[in-house]
Short mmCIF file of C-alpha atoms and ligand atoms in Angstrom, two decimals:
data_model
loop_
_atom_site.label_atom_id
_atom_site.label_comp_id
_atom_site.label_asym_id
_atom_site.label_seq_id
_atom_site.Cartn_x
_atom_site.Cartn_y
_atom_site.Cartn_z
CA MET A 10 24.85 32.05 4.54
CA ASN A 11 23.65 35.20 6.23
CA ILE A 12 22.43 35.35 9.81
CA TRP A 13 18.77 35.24 8.82
CA ASN A 14 19.31 32.09 6.78
CA SER A 15 21.15 30.27 9.52
CA PHE A 16 18.49 31.39 11.98
CA THR A 17 15.63 30.12 9.87
CA SER A 18 17.35 26.87 8.88
CA PHE A 19 17.69 26.17 12.60
CA PHE A 20 13.91 26.22 12.77
CA SER A 21 13.42 24.58 9.40
CA GLN A 22 11.36 21.46 9.41
CA ASP A 23 12.21 19.96 6.07
CA MET A 24 10.63 16.55 5.94
CA ALA A 25 10.45 13.31 4.04
CA ILE A 26 7.15 11.45 3.89
CA ASP A 27 6.66 7.78 3.08
CA LEU A 28 3.06 7.74 1.94
CA GLY A 29 2.37 4.02 2.10
CA THR A 30 -0.85 2.14 1.46
CA ALA A 31 -0.75 0.69 4.99
CA ASN A 32 1.52 3.06 6.94
CA THR A 33 2.66 6.66 6.64
CA LEU A 34 6.00 7.67 8.13
CA VAL A 35 7.42 11.16 8.48
CA TYR A 36 11.13 11.86 8.76
CA VAL A 37 12.26 15.34 9.81
CA ARG A 38 15.69 16.67 8.84
CA GLY A 39 18.13 16.18 11.69
CA ARG A 40 15.60 14.29 13.82
CA GLY A 41 14.89 11.07 11.91
CA ILE A 42 11.51 9.29 11.91
CA VAL A 43 9.14 11.24 14.13
CA LEU A 44 5.77 9.83 13.04
CA ASN A 45 4.67 6.31 12.12
CA GLU A 46 0.93 5.83 11.74
CA SER A 47 -1.58 3.74 9.83
CA SER A 48 -2.77 5.30 6.56
CA VAL A 49 -6.38 5.33 7.71
CA VAL A 50 -8.93 8.12 8.10
CA ALA A 51 -12.26 7.75 9.94
CA ILE A 52 -14.91 10.06 8.55
CA GLU A 53 -18.48 10.88 9.36
CA MET A 54 -21.02 12.21 6.89
CA ILE A 55 -23.14 14.98 8.34
CA ASN A 56 -25.65 16.67 6.02
CA GLY A 57 -23.54 15.74 3.02
CA ASN A 58 -20.34 17.15 4.57
CA THR A 59 -17.34 14.98 5.30
CA ASN A 60 -16.18 15.36 8.85
CA VAL A 61 -12.84 13.83 9.89
CA VAL A 62 -13.30 11.91 13.15
CA ALA A 63 -9.84 10.34 13.54
CA VAL A 64 -6.63 9.92 11.54
CA GLY A 65 -3.86 7.32 11.68
CA ASN A 66 -3.53 4.71 14.43
CA GLU A 67 -6.54 6.13 16.21
CA ALA A 68 -8.62 5.50 13.06
CA LYS A 69 -7.17 2.01 12.45
CA VAL A 70 -8.49 0.61 15.74
CA MET A 71 -11.97 1.65 14.60
CA MET A 72 -11.69 -0.47 11.42
CA GLY A 73 -14.36 -3.15 11.28
CA ARG A 74 -15.89 -1.74 14.46
CA THR A 75 -17.57 1.43 13.22
CA ALA A 76 -21.13 2.40 14.07
CA GLY A 77 -23.62 4.96 12.81
CA ASN A 78 -22.40 6.98 9.85
CA ILE A 79 -18.73 6.67 10.68
CA GLU A 80 -16.62 5.01 8.00
CA CYS A 81 -12.93 4.09 7.97
CA ILE A 82 -11.17 4.85 4.73
CA ARG A 83 -7.74 3.81 3.52
CA PRO A 84 -7.17 6.46 0.86
CA LEU A 85 -4.23 4.64 -0.76
CA ARG A 86 -5.58 1.12 -0.80
CA ASP A 87 -4.30 -1.16 -3.63
CA GLY A 88 -1.24 0.98 -4.29
CA VAL A 89 -3.08 3.74 -6.08
CA ILE A 90 -4.70 6.79 -4.61
CA ALA A 91 -8.27 5.62 -4.20
CA ASP A 92 -9.54 8.82 -2.61
CA ILE A 93 -7.47 11.94 -3.24
CA ASP A 94 -9.55 14.27 -1.03
CA ILE A 95 -9.16 12.02 1.98
CA ALA A 96 -5.48 11.43 1.13
CA GLU A 97 -4.94 15.20 1.15
CA LYS A 98 -6.66 15.56 4.53
CA MET A 99 -4.47 12.78 5.92
CA ILE A 100 -1.22 14.27 4.59
CA LYS A 101 -2.09 17.69 6.02
CA HIS A 102 -2.98 16.18 9.40
CA PHE A 103 0.35 14.34 9.67
CA ILE A 104 2.42 17.34 8.53
CA LYS A 105 0.70 19.53 11.10
CA LYS A 106 1.22 16.92 13.79
CA VAL A 107 5.02 16.86 13.42
CA GLN A 108 5.46 20.61 13.16
CA THR A 109 6.75 21.80 16.50
CA SER A 110 7.24 25.44 15.61
CA ARG A 111 5.20 27.96 13.72
CA PHE A 112 8.34 30.01 13.05
CA GLY A 113 11.05 29.63 10.46
CA ARG A 114 10.73 29.32 6.73
CA TYR A 115 8.26 27.05 4.99
CA PRO A 116 9.68 23.54 4.79
CA GLN A 117 10.83 21.56 1.81
CA ILE A 118 9.11 18.22 1.58
CA ILE A 119 10.00 15.04 -0.28
CA VAL A 120 7.13 12.63 -0.68
CA CYS A 121 7.61 9.02 -1.65
CA VAL A 122 4.72 7.97 -3.86
CA PRO A 123 3.50 4.50 -4.76
CA SER A 124 5.02 3.63 -8.14
CA GLY A 125 1.58 2.81 -9.52
CA SER A 126 0.38 6.41 -9.20
CA THR A 127 -0.50 8.29 -12.37
CA SER A 128 0.82 11.77 -13.14
CA VAL A 129 -2.55 13.22 -12.11
CA GLU A 130 -2.24 11.50 -8.73
CA LYS A 131 1.38 12.59 -8.35
CA ARG A 132 0.37 16.18 -9.00
CA ALA A 133 -2.45 15.84 -6.49
CA ILE A 134 -0.04 14.64 -3.82
CA ARG A 135 2.32 17.48 -4.60
CA ASP A 136 -0.54 19.96 -4.32
CA ALA A 137 -1.62 18.46 -0.99
CA ALA A 138 1.88 18.96 0.42
CA SER A 139 2.03 22.51 -0.99
CA ASN A 140 -1.35 23.31 0.53
CA ALA A 141 -0.08 21.99 3.84
CA GLY A 142 2.59 24.71 3.78
CA ALA A 143 5.56 23.29 1.88
CA SER A 144 7.71 25.82 0.03
CA LYS A 145 8.95 23.17 -2.36
CA VAL A 146 7.79 19.61 -2.96
CA TYR A 147 9.86 16.85 -4.49
CA LEU A 148 8.78 13.32 -5.25
CA ILE A 149 10.76 10.10 -5.15
CA GLU A 150 9.94 6.64 -6.49
CA GLU A 151 9.20 4.10 -3.82
CA SER A 152 11.72 1.50 -5.03
CA MET A 153 14.48 4.11 -5.17
CA ALA A 154 13.75 5.21 -1.60
CA ALA A 155 13.61 1.59 -0.42
CA ALA A 156 16.99 0.81 -2.01
CA ILE A 157 18.64 3.92 -0.52
CA GLY A 158 17.16 3.06 2.88
CA ALA A 159 18.53 -0.48 2.60
CA GLY A 160 22.00 0.97 1.93
CA MET A 161 22.28 -0.20 -1.68
CA PRO A 162 24.74 1.60 -4.03
CA VAL A 163 22.07 3.20 -6.26
CA THR A 164 24.31 6.03 -7.48
CA GLU A 165 26.96 3.64 -8.82
CA PRO A 166 27.07 1.82 -12.16
CA VAL A 167 26.07 -1.42 -10.46
CA GLY A 168 22.69 -3.17 -10.60
CA SER A 169 20.83 -3.32 -7.27
CA MET A 170 17.63 -5.31 -6.97
CA VAL A 171 15.06 -4.42 -4.36
CA VAL A 172 11.66 -6.01 -3.70
CA ASP A 173 9.39 -3.80 -1.58
CA ILE A 174 6.37 -5.71 -0.28
CA GLY A 175 3.86 -3.19 1.03
CA GLY A 176 0.18 -3.37 1.93
CA GLY A 177 -1.23 -2.88 -1.57
CA THR A 178 1.52 -3.82 -3.97
CA THR A 179 4.89 -5.44 -4.35
CA GLU A 180 7.34 -3.26 -6.24
CA VAL A 181 10.19 -5.13 -7.91
CA ALA A 182 12.98 -2.95 -9.29
CA VAL A 183 16.54 -2.97 -10.54
CA LEU A 184 18.37 0.32 -10.00
CA SER A 185 21.63 1.66 -11.33
CA LEU A 186 23.20 5.13 -11.74
CA LYS A 187 20.43 6.98 -9.83
CA GLY A 188 17.68 5.55 -12.01
CA LEU A 189 15.31 2.64 -12.39
CA ALA A 190 16.72 0.25 -14.99
CA TYR A 191 13.68 -2.00 -14.77
CA THR A 192 10.60 -2.04 -12.61
CA THR A 193 7.34 -3.85 -12.25
CA SER A 194 4.48 -3.59 -9.80
CA VAL A 195 2.57 -6.68 -8.71
CA ARG A 196 -0.88 -6.14 -7.21
CA VAL A 197 -0.15 -8.42 -4.28
CA GLY A 198 0.93 -7.32 -0.85
CA GLY A 199 -0.07 -7.61 2.78
CA ASP A 200 -3.75 -6.76 2.12
CA LYS A 201 -4.22 -9.61 -0.37
CA MET A 202 -2.56 -11.97 2.11
CA ASP A 203 -5.05 -10.88 4.80
CA GLU A 204 -7.96 -11.39 2.37
CA ALA A 205 -6.62 -14.84 1.47
CA ILE A 206 -6.65 -15.79 5.17
CA VAL A 207 -10.24 -14.48 5.58
CA ASN A 208 -11.34 -16.54 2.56
CA TYR A 209 -9.50 -19.66 3.66
CA VAL A 210 -11.02 -19.62 7.15
CA ARG A 211 -14.48 -19.02 5.75
CA ARG A 212 -14.23 -21.79 3.17
CA ASN A 213 -12.60 -24.41 5.36
CA HIS A 214 -13.99 -23.61 8.80
CA ASN A 215 -17.23 -21.75 8.11
CA LEU A 216 -15.94 -18.97 10.29
CA LEU A 217 -16.12 -15.31 9.29
CA ILE A 218 -13.20 -13.26 10.62
CA GLY A 219 -12.33 -9.57 10.14
CA GLU A 220 -9.33 -8.22 8.25
CA MET A 221 -7.68 -7.06 11.48
CA THR A 222 -7.87 -10.59 12.87
CA ALA A 223 -6.48 -11.99 9.63
CA GLU A 224 -3.56 -9.55 9.77
CA ARG A 225 -2.79 -10.57 13.34
CA ILE A 226 -2.78 -14.28 12.37
CA LYS A 227 -0.43 -13.50 9.46
CA LYS A 228 2.01 -11.62 11.69
CA GLU A 229 1.95 -14.25 14.43
CA ILE A 230 2.14 -17.54 12.51
CA GLY A 231 2.13 -16.62 8.81
CA THR A 232 4.77 -18.34 6.68
CA ALA A 233 5.63 -18.58 3.01
CA LYS A 234 6.72 -22.21 3.35
CA PRO A 235 4.81 -25.12 4.91
CA PRO A 236 6.38 -26.21 8.22
CA ALA A 237 8.57 -29.33 8.05
CA ASP A 238 6.40 -31.35 10.46
CA GLY A 239 3.26 -30.67 8.40
CA ILE A 240 1.53 -28.68 11.19
CA GLY A 241 3.80 -26.09 12.85
CA MET A 242 2.50 -23.65 15.45
CA THR A 243 -1.21 -23.27 16.15
CA ILE A 244 -3.32 -20.29 17.18
CA ASP A 245 -6.89 -19.80 18.46
CA ILE A 246 -9.02 -17.42 16.43
CA LYS A 247 -12.44 -15.94 17.02
CA GLY A 248 -15.11 -14.87 14.58
CA ARG A 249 -18.71 -15.51 13.60
CA ASP A 250 -19.77 -19.06 12.82
CA LEU A 251 -21.56 -19.06 9.47
CA MET A 252 -23.56 -22.22 10.22
CA ASN A 253 -25.35 -21.03 13.34
CA GLY A 254 -24.56 -17.32 13.23
CA VAL A 255 -22.99 -16.99 16.67
CA PRO A 256 -19.47 -16.05 17.76
CA ASN A 257 -17.12 -19.02 17.89
CA GLU A 258 -13.47 -19.92 18.42
CA ILE A 259 -11.39 -22.41 16.44
CA GLN A 260 -7.78 -23.50 16.26
CA ILE A 261 -5.76 -23.02 13.09
CA SER A 262 -2.28 -24.27 12.22
CA GLN A 263 0.71 -22.73 10.52
CA ALA A 264 0.45 -25.33 7.74
CA GLN A 265 -3.08 -24.14 7.00
CA ILE A 266 -1.99 -20.50 6.88
CA ALA A 267 0.89 -21.44 4.57
CA GLU A 268 -1.68 -23.06 2.29
CA ALA A 269 -3.89 -19.97 2.46
CA LEU A 270 -0.96 -17.72 1.47
CA ALA A 271 0.52 -19.98 -1.23
CA GLU A 272 -1.06 -18.20 -4.19
CA GLN A 273 0.04 -14.73 -3.05
CA VAL A 274 3.58 -15.96 -2.40
CA ALA A 275 3.69 -17.59 -5.86
CA THR A 276 2.60 -14.29 -7.47
CA ILE A 277 5.45 -12.43 -5.75
CA VAL A 278 7.94 -15.10 -6.87
CA GLN A 279 6.65 -14.78 -10.45
CA GLY A 280 7.07 -10.99 -10.34
CA VAL A 281 10.68 -11.34 -9.24
CA ARG A 282 11.42 -13.95 -11.90
CA ALA A 283 9.85 -11.80 -14.62
CA VAL A 284 12.21 -8.93 -13.76
CA LEU A 285 15.25 -11.23 -13.71
CA GLU A 286 14.31 -12.53 -17.16
CA ASN A 287 14.02 -9.05 -18.63
CA ILE A 288 17.06 -7.14 -17.42
CA GLN A 289 20.29 -6.56 -19.29
CA PRO A 290 22.91 -9.29 -18.79
CA GLU A 291 25.41 -6.95 -17.07
CA LEU A 292 22.82 -5.99 -14.48
CA ALA A 293 21.89 -9.65 -14.03
CA ALA A 294 25.56 -10.41 -13.38
CA ASP A 295 25.66 -7.69 -10.67
CA ILE A 296 22.65 -9.24 -8.96
CA VAL A 297 24.32 -12.63 -8.84
CA ASP A 298 27.03 -10.94 -6.72
CA GLN A 299 24.92 -8.49 -4.73
CA GLY A 300 21.78 -10.51 -4.23
CA ILE A 301 18.20 -9.36 -3.80
CA VAL A 302 17.11 -7.22 -0.83
CA LEU A 303 13.57 -7.38 0.57
CA THR A 304 11.96 -4.33 2.18
CA GLY A 305 8.44 -3.32 3.32
CA GLY A 306 6.30 -4.98 5.98
CA GLY A 307 5.68 -8.04 3.80
CA ALA A 308 9.41 -8.83 3.95
CA LEU A 309 8.71 -9.88 7.55
CA LEU A 310 6.55 -12.81 6.43
CA ALA A 311 8.48 -15.81 7.73
CA ASN A 312 10.43 -17.75 5.10
CA LEU A 313 9.60 -15.46 2.18
CA ASP A 314 13.35 -14.89 1.76
CA VAL A 315 13.92 -18.67 1.81
CA VAL A 316 11.27 -19.29 -0.88
CA LEU A 317 12.75 -16.55 -3.09
CA ARG A 318 16.26 -17.90 -2.59
CA GLU A 319 15.14 -21.41 -3.56
CA SER A 320 13.24 -20.28 -6.63
CA THR A 321 15.90 -17.93 -8.04
CA GLY A 322 19.11 -19.52 -6.83
CA LEU A 323 20.30 -16.03 -5.84
CA PRO A 324 21.30 -14.63 -2.45
CA VAL A 325 18.23 -13.01 -0.82
CA SER A 326 18.28 -10.94 2.37
CA VAL A 327 15.77 -8.94 4.40
CA ALA A 328 16.80 -5.32 4.99
CA ASP A 329 17.29 -4.08 8.54
CA GLU A 330 14.05 -2.44 9.70
CA PRO A 331 12.10 -3.32 6.54
CA LEU A 332 9.07 -1.26 7.65
CA ASN A 333 11.23 1.89 7.96
CA CYS A 334 13.44 1.48 4.88
CA VAL A 335 11.45 3.75 2.55
CA ALA A 336 11.19 6.54 5.14
CA ILE A 337 14.91 6.28 5.95
CA GLY A 338 15.78 6.33 2.23
CA THR A 339 13.52 9.30 1.56
CA GLY A 340 15.11 11.03 4.56
CA ARG A 341 18.60 10.39 3.18
CA ALA A 342 17.54 11.82 -0.17
CA LEU A 343 16.49 14.94 1.77
CA GLU A 344 19.70 15.27 3.77
CA ASP A 345 22.42 14.10 1.39
CA PRO A 346 23.01 16.20 -1.75
CA MET A 347 24.49 13.09 -3.39
CA TYR A 348 20.92 11.86 -3.92
CA ARG A 349 19.49 15.04 -5.47
CA GLY A 350 19.58 13.36 -8.89
CA VAL A 351 17.12 10.67 -7.84
CA LEU A 352 14.22 13.03 -7.21
CA ILE A 353 11.48 13.26 -9.82
CA SER A 354 9.02 15.98 -10.71
CA ALA A 355 5.28 15.43 -10.96
P1 ADP B 415 2.96 0.29 2.78
O1 ADP B 415 4.28 0.80 2.34
O2 ADP B 415 2.08 -0.13 1.65
O3 ADP B 415 2.30 1.22 3.74
P2 ADP B 415 4.34 -1.37 4.70
O4 ADP B 415 5.70 -1.54 4.11
O5 ADP B 415 4.21 -0.41 5.82
O6 ADP B 415 3.25 -1.06 3.57
O7 ADP B 415 3.87 -2.83 5.14
C1 ADP B 415 2.60 -3.04 5.65
C2 ADP B 415 2.21 -4.47 5.43
O8 ADP B 415 3.16 -5.34 6.05
C3 ADP B 415 0.85 -4.78 6.05
O9 ADP B 415 0.06 -5.49 5.14
C4 ADP B 415 1.23 -5.64 7.25
O10 ADP B 415 0.22 -6.57 7.57
C5 ADP B 415 2.48 -6.34 6.75
N1 ADP B 415 3.31 -6.86 7.85
C6 ADP B 415 3.79 -6.18 8.92
N2 ADP B 415 4.45 -7.01 9.75
C7 ADP B 415 4.39 -8.25 9.19
C8 ADP B 415 4.85 -9.56 9.56
N3 ADP B 415 5.54 -9.75 10.69
N4 ADP B 415 4.60 -10.59 8.74
C9 ADP B 415 3.91 -10.41 7.61
N5 ADP B 415 3.43 -9.23 7.19
C10 ADP B 415 3.66 -8.16 7.97
MG1 MG B 416 5.85 1.33 1.44
#
């Protein structure tokens, strides 16, 4: 390495981006995770032009509370890229935000894309990162990144099963020898759970609540399994009463939230079982020994691991830092040459 190279690599800001449907994380070589924000963009239409008002966490707090011609958009909702122009604006904003120096060579960027994305969408993401100043863009499959981040032996001839429960989708995959041996994507994740809570409260209590409130209820008392005493914890929630149209407050129990989430939980269980039924017997044997690892924010839903353990009879564990697993795994793929073989081209 000549002096110029070592000088510029000192300033290099190679990065790994976990472009999630709910959260985007950026990992910078040698520094770790430096950005963790909601995948939300607030825009305003002025004379037919789209004007970005806020991006990330700042835009998320505006959700459900916008006025005038401001609109909050989640460009990756449902696990596919719903709005590529807005997605590109968001990616560029985050890349710019973490860049501390204007000097040094253009960075290399690895982007983790939702597995459901088409090749057109993958190319669009790659172009967005190139336009934001990357010298080279690599892509990595979400499940692969999640498994690396969870410390699973994906480069070895051993089957590793990872279930990544994100905002838009649940990705179930079995990996071996740097590749995906089997994968399936279920259109259920944290968003559908929030919607289920909104619907449940409306149907059973005539109360209309927003998605943000539903998400908070899920995080505070949500559970995949009804509590043993038939009630569990309770929480007060506020919304608009549909009978008389005014704001109101009611109390809701953990048992009721478990009931609201039952269908979504069952769909995730079915997705996992479908993969187990379809993989090669040697890989199935590995999973009996190694167990299933849960990643993504949905892995934090209380008792989801217990329900999966009971329905498969296999060991099930939640990864450390499930919300950061994909970013950590993508970061490792950036830093460790051992993982070069797992990167894909668009
Ligand atoms: P994505 O990769 O799609 O951006 P994440 O892995 O970041 O998704 O997970 C975000 C989802 O996890 C959101 O739907 C959020 O509500 C959910 N989540 C976060 N914490 C919890 C929790 N404690 N219990 C249940 N769900 C949670
Ligand atoms: Mg994710």
